[in-house]
Short mmCIF file of C-alpha atoms in Angstrom, two decimals:
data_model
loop_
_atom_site.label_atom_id
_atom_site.label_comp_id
_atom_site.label_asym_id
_atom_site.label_seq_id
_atom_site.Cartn_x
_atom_site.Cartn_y
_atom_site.Cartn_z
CA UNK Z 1 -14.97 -3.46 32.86
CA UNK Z 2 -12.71 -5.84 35.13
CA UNK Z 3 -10.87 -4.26 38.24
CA UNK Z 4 -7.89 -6.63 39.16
CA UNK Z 5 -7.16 -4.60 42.04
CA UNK Z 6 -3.61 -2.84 43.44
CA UNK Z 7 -0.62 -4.22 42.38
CA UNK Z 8 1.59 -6.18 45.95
CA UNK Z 9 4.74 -4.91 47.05
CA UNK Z 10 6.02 -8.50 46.97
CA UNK Z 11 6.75 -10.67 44.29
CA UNK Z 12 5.18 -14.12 43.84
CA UNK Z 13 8.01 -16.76 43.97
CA UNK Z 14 8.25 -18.52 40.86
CA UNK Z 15 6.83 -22.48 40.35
CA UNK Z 16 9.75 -24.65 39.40
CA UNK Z 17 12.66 -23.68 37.89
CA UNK Z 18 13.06 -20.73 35.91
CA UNK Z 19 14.78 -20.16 32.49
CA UNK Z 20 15.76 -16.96 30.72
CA UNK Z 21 16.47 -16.40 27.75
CA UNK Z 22 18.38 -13.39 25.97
CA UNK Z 23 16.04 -10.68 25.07
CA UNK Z 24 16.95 -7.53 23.24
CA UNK Z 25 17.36 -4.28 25.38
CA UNK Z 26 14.34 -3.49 27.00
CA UNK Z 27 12.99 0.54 27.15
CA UNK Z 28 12.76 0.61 30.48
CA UNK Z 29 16.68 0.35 30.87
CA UNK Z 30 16.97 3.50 28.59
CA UNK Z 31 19.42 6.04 29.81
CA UNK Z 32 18.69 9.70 28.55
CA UNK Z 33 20.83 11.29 26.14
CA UNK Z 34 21.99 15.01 25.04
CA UNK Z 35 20.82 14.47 21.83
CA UNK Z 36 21.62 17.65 20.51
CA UNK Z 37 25.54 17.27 22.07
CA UNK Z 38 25.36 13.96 20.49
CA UNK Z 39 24.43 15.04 16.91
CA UNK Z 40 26.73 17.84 17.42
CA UNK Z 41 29.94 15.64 17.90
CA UNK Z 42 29.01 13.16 15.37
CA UNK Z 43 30.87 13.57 11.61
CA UNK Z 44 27.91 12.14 10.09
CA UNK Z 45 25.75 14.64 10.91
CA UNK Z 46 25.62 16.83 7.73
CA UNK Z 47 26.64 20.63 8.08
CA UNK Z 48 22.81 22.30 7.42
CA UNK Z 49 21.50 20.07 10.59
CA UNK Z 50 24.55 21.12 12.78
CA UNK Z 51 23.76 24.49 11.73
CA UNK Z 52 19.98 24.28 12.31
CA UNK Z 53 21.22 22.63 15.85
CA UNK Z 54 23.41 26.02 16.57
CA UNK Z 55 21.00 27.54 19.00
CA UNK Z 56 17.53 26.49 20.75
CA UNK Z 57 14.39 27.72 18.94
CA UNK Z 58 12.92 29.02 22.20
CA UNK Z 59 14.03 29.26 25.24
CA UNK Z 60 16.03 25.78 25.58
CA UNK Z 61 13.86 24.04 23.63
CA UNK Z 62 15.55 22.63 20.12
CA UNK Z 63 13.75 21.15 17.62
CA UNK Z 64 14.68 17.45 18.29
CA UNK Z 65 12.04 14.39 19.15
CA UNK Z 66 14.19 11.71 20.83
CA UNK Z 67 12.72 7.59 20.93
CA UNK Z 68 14.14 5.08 22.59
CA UNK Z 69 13.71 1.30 21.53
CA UNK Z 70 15.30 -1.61 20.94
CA UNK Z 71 16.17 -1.86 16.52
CA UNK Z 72 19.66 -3.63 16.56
CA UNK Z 73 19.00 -6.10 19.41
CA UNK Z 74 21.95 -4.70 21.91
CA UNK Z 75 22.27 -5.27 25.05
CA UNK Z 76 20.88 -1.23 25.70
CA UNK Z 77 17.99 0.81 23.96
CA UNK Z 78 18.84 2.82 20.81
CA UNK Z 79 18.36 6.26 19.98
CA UNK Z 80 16.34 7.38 17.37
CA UNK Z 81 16.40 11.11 16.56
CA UNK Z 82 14.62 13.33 14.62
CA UNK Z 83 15.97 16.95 13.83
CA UNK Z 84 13.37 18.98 12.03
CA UNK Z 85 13.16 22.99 11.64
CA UNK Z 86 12.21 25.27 13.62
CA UNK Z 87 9.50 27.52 11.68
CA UNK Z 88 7.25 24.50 10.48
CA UNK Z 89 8.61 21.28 12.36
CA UNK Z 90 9.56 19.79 8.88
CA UNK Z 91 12.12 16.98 9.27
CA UNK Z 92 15.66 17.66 8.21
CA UNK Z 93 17.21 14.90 9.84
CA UNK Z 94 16.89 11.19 10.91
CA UNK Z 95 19.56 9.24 12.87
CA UNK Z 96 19.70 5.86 14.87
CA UNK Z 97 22.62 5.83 17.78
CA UNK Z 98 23.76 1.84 19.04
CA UNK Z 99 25.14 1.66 22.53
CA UNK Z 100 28.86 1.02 22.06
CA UNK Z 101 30.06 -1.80 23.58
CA UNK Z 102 33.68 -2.06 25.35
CA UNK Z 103 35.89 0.61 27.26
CA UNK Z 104 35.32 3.09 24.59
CA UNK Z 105 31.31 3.44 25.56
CA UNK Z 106 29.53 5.78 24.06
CA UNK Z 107 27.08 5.77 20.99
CA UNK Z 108 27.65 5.05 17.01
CA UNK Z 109 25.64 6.70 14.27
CA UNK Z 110 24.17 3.08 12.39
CA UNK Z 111 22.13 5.47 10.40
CA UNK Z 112 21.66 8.63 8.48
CA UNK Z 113 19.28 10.29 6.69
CA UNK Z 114 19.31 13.89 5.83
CA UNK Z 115 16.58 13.96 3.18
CA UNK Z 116 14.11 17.18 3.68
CA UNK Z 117 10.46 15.82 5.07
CA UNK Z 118 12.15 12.59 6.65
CA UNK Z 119 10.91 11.16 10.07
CA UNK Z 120 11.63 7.87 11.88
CA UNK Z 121 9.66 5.93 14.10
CA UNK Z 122 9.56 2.29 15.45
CA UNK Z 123 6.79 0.56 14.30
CA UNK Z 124 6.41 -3.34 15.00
CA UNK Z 125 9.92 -3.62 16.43
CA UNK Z 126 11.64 -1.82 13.15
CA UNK Z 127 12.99 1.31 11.90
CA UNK Z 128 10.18 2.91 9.84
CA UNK Z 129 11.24 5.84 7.73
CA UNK Z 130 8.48 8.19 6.40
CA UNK Z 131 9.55 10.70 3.69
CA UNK Z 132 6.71 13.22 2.59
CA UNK Z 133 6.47 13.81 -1.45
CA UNK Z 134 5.65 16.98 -2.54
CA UNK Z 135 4.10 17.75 -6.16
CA UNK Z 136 5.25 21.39 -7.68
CA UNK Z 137 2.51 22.89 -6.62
CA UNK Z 138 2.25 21.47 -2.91
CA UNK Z 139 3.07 24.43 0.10
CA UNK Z 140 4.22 23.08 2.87
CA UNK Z 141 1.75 22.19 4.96
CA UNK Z 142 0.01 20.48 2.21
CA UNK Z 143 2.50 17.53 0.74
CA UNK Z 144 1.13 15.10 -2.10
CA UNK Z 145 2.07 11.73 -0.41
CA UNK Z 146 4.17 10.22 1.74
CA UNK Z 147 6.99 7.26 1.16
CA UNK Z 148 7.27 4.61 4.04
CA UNK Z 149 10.70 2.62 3.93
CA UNK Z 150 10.75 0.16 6.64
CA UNK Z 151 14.08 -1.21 7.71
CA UNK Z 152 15.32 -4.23 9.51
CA UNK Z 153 18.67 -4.62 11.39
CA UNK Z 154 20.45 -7.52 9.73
CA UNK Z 155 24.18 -8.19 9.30
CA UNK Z 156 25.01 -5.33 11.57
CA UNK Z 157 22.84 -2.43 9.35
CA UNK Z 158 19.72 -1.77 8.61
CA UNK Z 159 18.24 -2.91 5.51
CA UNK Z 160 15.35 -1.66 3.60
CA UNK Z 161 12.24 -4.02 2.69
CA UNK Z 162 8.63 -3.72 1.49
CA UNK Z 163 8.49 0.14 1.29
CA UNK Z 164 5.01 1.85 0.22
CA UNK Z 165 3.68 5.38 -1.19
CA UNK Z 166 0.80 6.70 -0.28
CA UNK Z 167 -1.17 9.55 -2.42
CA UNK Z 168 -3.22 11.95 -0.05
CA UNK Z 169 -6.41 13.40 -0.78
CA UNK Z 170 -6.91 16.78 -2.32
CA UNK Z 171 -10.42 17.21 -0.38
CA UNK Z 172 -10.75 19.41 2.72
CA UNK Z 173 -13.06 18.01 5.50
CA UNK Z 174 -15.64 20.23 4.19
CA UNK Z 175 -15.29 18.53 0.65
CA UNK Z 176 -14.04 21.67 -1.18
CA UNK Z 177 -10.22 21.18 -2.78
CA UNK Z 178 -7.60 23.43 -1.52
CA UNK Z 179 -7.37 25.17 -4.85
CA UNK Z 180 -10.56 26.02 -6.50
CA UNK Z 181 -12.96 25.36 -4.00
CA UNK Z 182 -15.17 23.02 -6.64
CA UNK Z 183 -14.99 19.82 -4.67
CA UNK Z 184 -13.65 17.91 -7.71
CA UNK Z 185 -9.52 17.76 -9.21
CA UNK Z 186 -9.51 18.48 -12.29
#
């Protein structure tokens, strides 16, 4: 274990000159959004979300998980939010906001996705889409697999590359299946 000690109240001046160059949008500039007034203004938004976005499911609490990163390489953080339902926290909704730029301001909808199960995340600096898979069988709480769709922002949208499934195991921790109990799929 190293201690480097408490951080100075004064910076150290620079050696030589110093260059910058353009960086994307850092996460510490992020400004906080209504993310549920944003969805709810936002014609993309499909009508089951809006719906499920109606009223809080406790409280004030609705059932929205709100990241901010930098995907598109703007000058500000984007928004990436996940809608999912209220009973079981199953995603309904995925949607990345850009900063507008100009005297309009405000935030654009770059992308949609309204496919039951669905969750984005930022993972390595890109979109990363999960959807769960779910065999005819499968409750809930129990889905098959998973699809991963990774996205990168090029030519002003996000394009998909190098997705992935994964199957899950059928075995419990305690080595019994879910269904019969035998410890083997049949």
């Amino acid at each position: 274990m190293r201690s480097e000690g408490s951080a100075s109240g004064s910076p150290v001046p620079p050696k030589g000159p110093v260059r910058s160059s353009p960086s994307p949008a850092s996460t510490a500039d992020y400004k906080k959004v209504d993310a549920v007034q944003l969805l709810k203004g936002d014609p993309k938004v499909g009508p089951f979300v809006k719906k499920s976005l109606a009223k809080p499911c406790a409280a004030d609490e609705y059932p929205v998980e709100v990241t901010y990163a930098s995907l598109t390489g703007g000058k500000s953080p984007d928004v990436i939010i996940n809608v999912m339902t209220c009973a079981d926290s199953v995603g309904i909704g995925s949607y990345v906001f850009r900063k507008r730029g100009g005297a309009k301001g405000g935030y654009e909808n770059v992308y949609t996705n309204e496919q039951p199960s669905v969750s984005a995340a930022v993972n390595k600096g890109e979109l990363e889409v999960s959807k769960q898979t779910y065999d005819t069988d499968d409750k809930v709480c129990c889905p098959s697999g998973e699809d991963v769709m990774p996205y990168r922002w090029e030519g002003g949208r996000f394009v998909e590359h190098d997705g992935y499934h994964t199957d899950y195991s059928k075995t419990t921790v305690d080595g019994d299946t879910p269904d019969d109990g035998s410890g083997s799929e049949g």
